[in-house]
mmCIF file with all atom_site columns, C-alpha atoms in Angstrom:
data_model
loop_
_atom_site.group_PDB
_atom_site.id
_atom_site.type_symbol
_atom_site.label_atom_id
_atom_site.label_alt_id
_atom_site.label_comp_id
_atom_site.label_asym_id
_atom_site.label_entity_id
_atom_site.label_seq_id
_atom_site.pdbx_PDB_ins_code
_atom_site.Cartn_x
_atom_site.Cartn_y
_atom_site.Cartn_z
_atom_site.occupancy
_atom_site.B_iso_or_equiv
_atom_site.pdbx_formal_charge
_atom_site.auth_seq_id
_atom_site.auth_comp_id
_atom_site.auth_asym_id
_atom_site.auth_atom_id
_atom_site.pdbx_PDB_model_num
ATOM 1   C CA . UNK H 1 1   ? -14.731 11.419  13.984  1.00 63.00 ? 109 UNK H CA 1
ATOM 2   C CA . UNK H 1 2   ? -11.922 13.424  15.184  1.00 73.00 ? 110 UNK H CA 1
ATOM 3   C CA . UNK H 1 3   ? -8.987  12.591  17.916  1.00 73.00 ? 111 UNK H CA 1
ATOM 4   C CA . UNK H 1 4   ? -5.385  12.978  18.215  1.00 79.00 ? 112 UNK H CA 1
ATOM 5   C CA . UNK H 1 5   ? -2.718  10.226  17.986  1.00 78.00 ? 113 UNK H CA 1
ATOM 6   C CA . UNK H 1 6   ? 0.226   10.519  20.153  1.00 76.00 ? 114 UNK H CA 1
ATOM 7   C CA . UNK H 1 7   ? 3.603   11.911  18.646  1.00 79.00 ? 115 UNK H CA 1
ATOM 8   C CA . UNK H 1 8   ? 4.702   9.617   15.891  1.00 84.00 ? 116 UNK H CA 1
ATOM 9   C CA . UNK H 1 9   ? 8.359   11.386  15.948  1.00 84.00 ? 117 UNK H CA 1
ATOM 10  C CA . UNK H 1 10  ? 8.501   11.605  12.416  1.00 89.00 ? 118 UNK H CA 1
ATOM 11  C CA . UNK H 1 11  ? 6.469   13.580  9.697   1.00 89.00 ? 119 UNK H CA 1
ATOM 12  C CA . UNK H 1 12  ? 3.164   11.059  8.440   1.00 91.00 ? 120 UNK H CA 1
ATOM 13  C CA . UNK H 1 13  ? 4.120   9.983   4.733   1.00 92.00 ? 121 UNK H CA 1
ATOM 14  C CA . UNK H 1 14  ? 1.023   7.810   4.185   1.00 94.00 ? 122 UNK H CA 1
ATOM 15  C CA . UNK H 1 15  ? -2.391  7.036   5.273   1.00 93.00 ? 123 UNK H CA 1
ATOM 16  C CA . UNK H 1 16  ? -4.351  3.649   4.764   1.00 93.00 ? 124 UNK H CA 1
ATOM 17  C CA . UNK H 1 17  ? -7.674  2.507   5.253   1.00 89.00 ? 125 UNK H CA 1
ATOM 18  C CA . UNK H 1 18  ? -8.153  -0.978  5.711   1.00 83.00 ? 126 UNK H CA 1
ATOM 19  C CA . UNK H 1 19  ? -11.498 -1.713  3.999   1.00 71.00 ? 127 UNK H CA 1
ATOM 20  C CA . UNK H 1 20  ? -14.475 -2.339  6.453   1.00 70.00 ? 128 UNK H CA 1
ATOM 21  C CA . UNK H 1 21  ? -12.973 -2.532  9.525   1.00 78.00 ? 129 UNK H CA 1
ATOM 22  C CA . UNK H 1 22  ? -12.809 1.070   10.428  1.00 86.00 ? 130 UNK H CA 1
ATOM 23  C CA . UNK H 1 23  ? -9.242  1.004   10.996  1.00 92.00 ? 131 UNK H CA 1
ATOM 24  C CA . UNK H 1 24  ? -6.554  4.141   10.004  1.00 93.00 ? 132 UNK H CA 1
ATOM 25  C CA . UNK H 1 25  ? -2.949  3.245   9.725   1.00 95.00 ? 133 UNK H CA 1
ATOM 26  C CA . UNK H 1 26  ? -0.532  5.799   9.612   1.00 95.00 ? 134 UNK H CA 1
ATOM 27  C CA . UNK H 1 27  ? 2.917   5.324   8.042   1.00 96.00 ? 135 UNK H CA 1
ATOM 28  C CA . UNK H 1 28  ? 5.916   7.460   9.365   1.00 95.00 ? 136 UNK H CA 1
ATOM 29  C CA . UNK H 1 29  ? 9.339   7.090   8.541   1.00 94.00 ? 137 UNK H CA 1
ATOM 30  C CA . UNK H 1 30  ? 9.909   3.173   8.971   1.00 96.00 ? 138 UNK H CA 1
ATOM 31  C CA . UNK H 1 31  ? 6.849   2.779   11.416  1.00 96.00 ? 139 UNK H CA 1
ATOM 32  C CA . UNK H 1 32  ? 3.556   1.892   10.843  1.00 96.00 ? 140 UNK H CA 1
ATOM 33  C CA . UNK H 1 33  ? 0.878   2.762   13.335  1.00 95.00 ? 141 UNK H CA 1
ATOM 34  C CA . UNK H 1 34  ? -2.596  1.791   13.233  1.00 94.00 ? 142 UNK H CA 1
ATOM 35  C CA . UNK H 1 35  ? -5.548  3.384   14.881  1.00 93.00 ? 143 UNK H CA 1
ATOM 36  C CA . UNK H 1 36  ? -9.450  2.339   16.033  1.00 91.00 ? 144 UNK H CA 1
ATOM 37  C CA . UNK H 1 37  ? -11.863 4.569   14.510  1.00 87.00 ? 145 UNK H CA 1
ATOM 38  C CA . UNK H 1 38  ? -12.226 5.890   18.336  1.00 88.00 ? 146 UNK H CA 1
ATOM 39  C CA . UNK H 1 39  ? -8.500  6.827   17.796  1.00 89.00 ? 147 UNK H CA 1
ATOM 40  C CA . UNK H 1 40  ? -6.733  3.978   20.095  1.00 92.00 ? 148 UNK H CA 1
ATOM 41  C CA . UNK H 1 41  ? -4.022  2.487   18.855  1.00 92.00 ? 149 UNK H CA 1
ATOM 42  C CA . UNK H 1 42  ? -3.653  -1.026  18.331  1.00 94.00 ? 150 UNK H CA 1
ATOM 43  C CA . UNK H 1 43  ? -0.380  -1.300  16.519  1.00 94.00 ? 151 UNK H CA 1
ATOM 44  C CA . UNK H 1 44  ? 2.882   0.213   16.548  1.00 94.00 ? 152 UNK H CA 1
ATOM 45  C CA . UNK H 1 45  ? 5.459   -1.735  14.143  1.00 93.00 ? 153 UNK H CA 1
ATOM 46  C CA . UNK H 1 46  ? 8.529   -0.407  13.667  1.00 95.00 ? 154 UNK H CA 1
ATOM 47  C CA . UNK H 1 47  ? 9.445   -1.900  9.815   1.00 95.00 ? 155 UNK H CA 1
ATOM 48  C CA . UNK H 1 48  ? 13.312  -3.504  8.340   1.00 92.00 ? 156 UNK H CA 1
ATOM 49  C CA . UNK H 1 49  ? 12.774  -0.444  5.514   1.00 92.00 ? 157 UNK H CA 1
ATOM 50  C CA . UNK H 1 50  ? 15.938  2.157   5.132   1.00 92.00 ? 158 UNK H CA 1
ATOM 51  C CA . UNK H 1 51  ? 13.430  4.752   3.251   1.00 95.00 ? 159 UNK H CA 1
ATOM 52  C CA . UNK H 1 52  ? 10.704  6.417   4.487   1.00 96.00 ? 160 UNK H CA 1
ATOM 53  C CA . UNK H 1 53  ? 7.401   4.795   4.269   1.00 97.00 ? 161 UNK H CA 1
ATOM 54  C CA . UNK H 1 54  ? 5.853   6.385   0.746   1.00 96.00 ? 162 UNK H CA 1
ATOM 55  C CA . UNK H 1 55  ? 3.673   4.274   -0.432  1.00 96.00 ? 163 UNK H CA 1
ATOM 56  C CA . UNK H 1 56  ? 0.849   1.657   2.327   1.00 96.00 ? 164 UNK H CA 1
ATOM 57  C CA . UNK H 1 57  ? -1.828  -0.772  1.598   1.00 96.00 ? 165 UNK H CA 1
ATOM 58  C CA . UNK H 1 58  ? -3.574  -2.849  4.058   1.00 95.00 ? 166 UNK H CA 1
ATOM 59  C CA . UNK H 1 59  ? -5.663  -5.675  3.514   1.00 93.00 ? 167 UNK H CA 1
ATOM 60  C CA . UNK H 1 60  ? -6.768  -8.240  6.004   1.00 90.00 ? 168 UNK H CA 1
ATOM 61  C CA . UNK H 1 61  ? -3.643  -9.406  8.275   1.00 92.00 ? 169 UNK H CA 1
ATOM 62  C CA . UNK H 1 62  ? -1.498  -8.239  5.263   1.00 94.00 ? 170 UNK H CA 1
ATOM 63  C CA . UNK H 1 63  ? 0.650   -4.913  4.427   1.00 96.00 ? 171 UNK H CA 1
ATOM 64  C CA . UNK H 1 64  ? 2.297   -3.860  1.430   1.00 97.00 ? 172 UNK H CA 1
ATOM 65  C CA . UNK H 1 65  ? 4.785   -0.654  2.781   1.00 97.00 ? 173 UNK H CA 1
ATOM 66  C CA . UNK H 1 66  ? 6.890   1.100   0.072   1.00 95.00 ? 174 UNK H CA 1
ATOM 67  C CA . UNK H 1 67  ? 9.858   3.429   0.151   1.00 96.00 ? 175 UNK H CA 1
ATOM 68  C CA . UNK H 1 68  ? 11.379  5.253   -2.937  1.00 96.00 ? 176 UNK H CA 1
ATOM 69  C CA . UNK H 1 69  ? 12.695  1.767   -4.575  1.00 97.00 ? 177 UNK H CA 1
ATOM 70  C CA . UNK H 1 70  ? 12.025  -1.091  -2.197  1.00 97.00 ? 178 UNK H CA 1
ATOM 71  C CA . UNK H 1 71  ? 8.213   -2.561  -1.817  1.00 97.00 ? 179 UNK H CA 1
ATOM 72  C CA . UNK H 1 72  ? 7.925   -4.925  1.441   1.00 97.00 ? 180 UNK H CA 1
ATOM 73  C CA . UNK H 1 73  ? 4.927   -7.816  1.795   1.00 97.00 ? 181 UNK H CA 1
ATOM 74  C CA . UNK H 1 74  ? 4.151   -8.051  5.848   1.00 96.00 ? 182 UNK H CA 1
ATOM 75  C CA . UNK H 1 75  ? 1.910   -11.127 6.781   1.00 96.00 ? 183 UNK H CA 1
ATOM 76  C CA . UNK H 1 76  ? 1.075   -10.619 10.532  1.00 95.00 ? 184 UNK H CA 1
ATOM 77  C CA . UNK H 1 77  ? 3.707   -8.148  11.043  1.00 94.00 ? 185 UNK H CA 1
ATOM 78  C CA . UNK H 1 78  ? 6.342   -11.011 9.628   1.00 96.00 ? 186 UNK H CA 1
ATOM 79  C CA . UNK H 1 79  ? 8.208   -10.333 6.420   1.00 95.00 ? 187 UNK H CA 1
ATOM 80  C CA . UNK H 1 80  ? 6.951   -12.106 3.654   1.00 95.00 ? 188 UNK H CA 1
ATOM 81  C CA . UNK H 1 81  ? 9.014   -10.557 0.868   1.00 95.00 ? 189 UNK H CA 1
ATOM 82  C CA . UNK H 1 82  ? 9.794   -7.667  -0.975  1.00 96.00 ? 190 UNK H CA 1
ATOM 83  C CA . UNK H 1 83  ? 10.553  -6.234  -4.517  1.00 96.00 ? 191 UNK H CA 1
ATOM 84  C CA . UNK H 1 84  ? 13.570  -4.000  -5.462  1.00 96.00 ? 192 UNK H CA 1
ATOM 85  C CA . UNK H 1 85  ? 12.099  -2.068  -7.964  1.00 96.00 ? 193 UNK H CA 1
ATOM 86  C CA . UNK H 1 86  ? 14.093  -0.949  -10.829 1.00 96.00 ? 194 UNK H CA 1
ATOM 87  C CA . UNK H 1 87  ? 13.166  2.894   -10.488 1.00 96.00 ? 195 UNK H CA 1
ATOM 88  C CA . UNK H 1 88  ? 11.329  5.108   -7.953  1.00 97.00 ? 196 UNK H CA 1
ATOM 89  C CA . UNK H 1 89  ? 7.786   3.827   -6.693  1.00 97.00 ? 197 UNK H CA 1
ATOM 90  C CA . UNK H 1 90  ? 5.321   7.002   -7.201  1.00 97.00 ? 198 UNK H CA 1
ATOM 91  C CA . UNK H 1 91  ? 2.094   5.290   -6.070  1.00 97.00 ? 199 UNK H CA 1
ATOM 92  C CA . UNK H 1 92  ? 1.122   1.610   -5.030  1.00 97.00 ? 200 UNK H CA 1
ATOM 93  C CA . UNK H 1 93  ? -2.055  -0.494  -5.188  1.00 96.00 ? 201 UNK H CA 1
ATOM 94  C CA . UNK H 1 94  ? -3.401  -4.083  -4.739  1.00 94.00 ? 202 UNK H CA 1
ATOM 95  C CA . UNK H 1 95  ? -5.774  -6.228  -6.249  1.00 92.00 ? 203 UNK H CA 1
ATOM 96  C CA . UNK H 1 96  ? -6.716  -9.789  -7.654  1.00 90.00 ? 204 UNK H CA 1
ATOM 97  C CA . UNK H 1 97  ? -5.716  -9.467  -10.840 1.00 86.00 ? 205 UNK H CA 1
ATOM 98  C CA . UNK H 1 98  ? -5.437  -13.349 -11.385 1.00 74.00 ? 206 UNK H CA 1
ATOM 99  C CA . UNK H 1 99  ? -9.017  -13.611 -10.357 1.00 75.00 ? 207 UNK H CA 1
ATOM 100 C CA . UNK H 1 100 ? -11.321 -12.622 -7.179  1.00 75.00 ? 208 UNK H CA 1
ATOM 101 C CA . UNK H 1 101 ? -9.717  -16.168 -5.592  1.00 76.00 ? 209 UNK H CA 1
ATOM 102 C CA . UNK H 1 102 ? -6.299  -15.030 -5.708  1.00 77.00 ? 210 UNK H CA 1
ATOM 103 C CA . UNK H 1 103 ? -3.906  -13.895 -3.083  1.00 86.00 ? 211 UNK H CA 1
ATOM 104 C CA . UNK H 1 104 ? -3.828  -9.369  -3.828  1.00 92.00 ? 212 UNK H CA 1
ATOM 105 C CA . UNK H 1 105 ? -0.970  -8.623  -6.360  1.00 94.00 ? 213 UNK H CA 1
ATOM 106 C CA . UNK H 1 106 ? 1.035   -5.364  -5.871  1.00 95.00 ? 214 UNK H CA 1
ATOM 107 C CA . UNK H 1 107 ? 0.680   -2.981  -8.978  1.00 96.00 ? 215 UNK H CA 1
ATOM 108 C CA . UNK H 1 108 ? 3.392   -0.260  -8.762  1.00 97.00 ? 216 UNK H CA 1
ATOM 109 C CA . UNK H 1 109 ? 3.797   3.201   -11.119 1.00 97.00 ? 217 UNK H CA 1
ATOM 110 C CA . UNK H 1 110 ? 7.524   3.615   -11.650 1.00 97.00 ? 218 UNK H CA 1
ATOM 111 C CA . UNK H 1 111 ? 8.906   6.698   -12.604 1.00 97.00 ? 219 UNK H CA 1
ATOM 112 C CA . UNK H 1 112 ? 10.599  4.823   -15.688 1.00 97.00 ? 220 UNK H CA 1
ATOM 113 C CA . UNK H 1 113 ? 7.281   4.749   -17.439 1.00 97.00 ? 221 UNK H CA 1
ATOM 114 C CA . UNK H 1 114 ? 5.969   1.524   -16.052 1.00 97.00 ? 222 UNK H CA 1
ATOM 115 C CA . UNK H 1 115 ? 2.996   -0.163  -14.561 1.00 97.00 ? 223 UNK H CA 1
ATOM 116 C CA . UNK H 1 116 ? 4.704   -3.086  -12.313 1.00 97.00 ? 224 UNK H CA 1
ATOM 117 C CA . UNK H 1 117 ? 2.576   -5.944  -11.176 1.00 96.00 ? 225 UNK H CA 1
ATOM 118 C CA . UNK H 1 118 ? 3.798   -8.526  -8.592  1.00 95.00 ? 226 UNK H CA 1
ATOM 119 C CA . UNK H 1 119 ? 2.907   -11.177 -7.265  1.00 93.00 ? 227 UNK H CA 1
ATOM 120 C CA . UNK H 1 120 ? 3.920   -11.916 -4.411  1.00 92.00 ? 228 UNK H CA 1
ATOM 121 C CA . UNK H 1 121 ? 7.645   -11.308 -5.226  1.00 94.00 ? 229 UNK H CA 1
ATOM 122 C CA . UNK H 1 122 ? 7.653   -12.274 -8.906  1.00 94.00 ? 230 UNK H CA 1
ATOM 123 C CA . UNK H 1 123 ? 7.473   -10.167 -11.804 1.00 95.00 ? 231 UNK H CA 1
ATOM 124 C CA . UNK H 1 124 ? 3.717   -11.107 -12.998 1.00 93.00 ? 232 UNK H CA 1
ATOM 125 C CA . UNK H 1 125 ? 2.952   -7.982  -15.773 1.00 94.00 ? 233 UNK H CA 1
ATOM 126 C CA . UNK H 1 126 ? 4.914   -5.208  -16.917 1.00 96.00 ? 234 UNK H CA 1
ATOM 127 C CA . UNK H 1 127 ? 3.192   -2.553  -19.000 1.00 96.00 ? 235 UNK H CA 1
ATOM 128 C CA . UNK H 1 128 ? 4.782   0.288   -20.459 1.00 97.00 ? 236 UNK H CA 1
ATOM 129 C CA . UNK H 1 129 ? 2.759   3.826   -20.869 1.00 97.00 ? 237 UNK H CA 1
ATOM 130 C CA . UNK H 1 130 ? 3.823   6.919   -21.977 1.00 97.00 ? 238 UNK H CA 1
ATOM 131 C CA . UNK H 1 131 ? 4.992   9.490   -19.308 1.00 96.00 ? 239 UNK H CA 1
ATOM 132 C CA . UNK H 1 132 ? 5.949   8.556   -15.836 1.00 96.00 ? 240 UNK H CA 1
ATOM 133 C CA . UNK H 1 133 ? 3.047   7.080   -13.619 1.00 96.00 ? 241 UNK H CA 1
ATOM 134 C CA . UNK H 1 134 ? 1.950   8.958   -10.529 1.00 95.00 ? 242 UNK H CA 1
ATOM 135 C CA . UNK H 1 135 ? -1.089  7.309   -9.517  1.00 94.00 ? 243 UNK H CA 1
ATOM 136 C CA . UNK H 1 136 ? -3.007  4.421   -9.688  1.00 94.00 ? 244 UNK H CA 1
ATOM 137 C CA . UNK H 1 137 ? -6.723  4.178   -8.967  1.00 90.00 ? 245 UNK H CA 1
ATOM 138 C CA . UNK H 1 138 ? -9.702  1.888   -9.651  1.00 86.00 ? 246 UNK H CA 1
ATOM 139 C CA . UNK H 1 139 ? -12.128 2.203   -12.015 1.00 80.00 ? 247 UNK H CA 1
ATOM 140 C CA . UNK H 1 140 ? -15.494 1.213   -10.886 1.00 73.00 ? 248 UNK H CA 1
ATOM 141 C CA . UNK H 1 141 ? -17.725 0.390   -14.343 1.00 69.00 ? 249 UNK H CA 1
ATOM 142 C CA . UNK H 1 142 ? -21.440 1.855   -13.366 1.00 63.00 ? 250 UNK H CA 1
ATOM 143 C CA . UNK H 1 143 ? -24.355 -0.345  -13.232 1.00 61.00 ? 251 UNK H CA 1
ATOM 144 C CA . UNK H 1 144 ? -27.332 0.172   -15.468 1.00 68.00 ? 252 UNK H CA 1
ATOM 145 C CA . UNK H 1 145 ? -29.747 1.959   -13.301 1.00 61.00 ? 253 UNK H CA 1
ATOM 146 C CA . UNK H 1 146 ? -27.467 2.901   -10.053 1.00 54.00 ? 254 UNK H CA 1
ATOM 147 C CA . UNK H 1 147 ? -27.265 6.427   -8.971  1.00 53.00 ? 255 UNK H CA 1
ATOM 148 C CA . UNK H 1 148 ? -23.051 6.110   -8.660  1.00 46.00 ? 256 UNK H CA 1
#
């Protein structure tokens, strides 16, 4: 599917998915815009971050927007908290690392070597690896006879 979005004003920094609901939402600068698959848009929310939106996740009614130090939790468009990290964000993710009946924690790659996780706004893990972290991404295990 292909369509344009009207201007945005500023430069996209970050696309999302939010998973099965064929909805696109665009980060750009300190707004976040999200699309239909048909390309209407549906939300325009201009964000409290200083920084330019670098880092998105979207799950549900919830939004996880990063800048270059400062990770903001969004529950209906509403604050719900943030996280000053203590060096630059490269990448975010979320997932239920307490358990598939948790609330999504935030994992964060910092620059300073570190794997943050949060949740919510607390400190929950802190791992350190060996170079600065990048990217994060999932590992999916493969199932004994599946073709993936």
């Amino acid at each position: 599917v292909e369509w344009r979005s009207p201007p945005l004003g500023r430069p996209v920094s970050r696309v999302a998915l939010q998973c099965g609901r064929d909805k696109l939402f665009v980060g750009a600068g300190q707004t976040i815009w999200g699309f239909t698959r048909k390309g209407k848009e549906f939300l325009k929310f201009k964000t409290n971050l200083t920084e330019t939106i670098s880092s998105l996740v979207v799950h549900e009614a919830m939004i996880w927007a990063g800048g270059d130090y400062l990770l903001t939790i969004y529950d209906s468009c509403k604050d719900a908290g943030f996280v000053m990290s203590p060096d630059r964000i490269n990448d975010l993710q979320c997932a239920a690392v307490a358990g598939p009946q948790t609330p999504l924690c935030s994992i964060v790659a910092c620059q300073d070597r570190h794997i943050r996780v949060y949740s919510g706004e607390q400190l929950y893990h802190q791992y350190p690896v060996d170079g600065p972290v990048t990217a994060l991404g999932f590992l999916r295990e493969r199932v004994p006879g599946s073709q993936l």
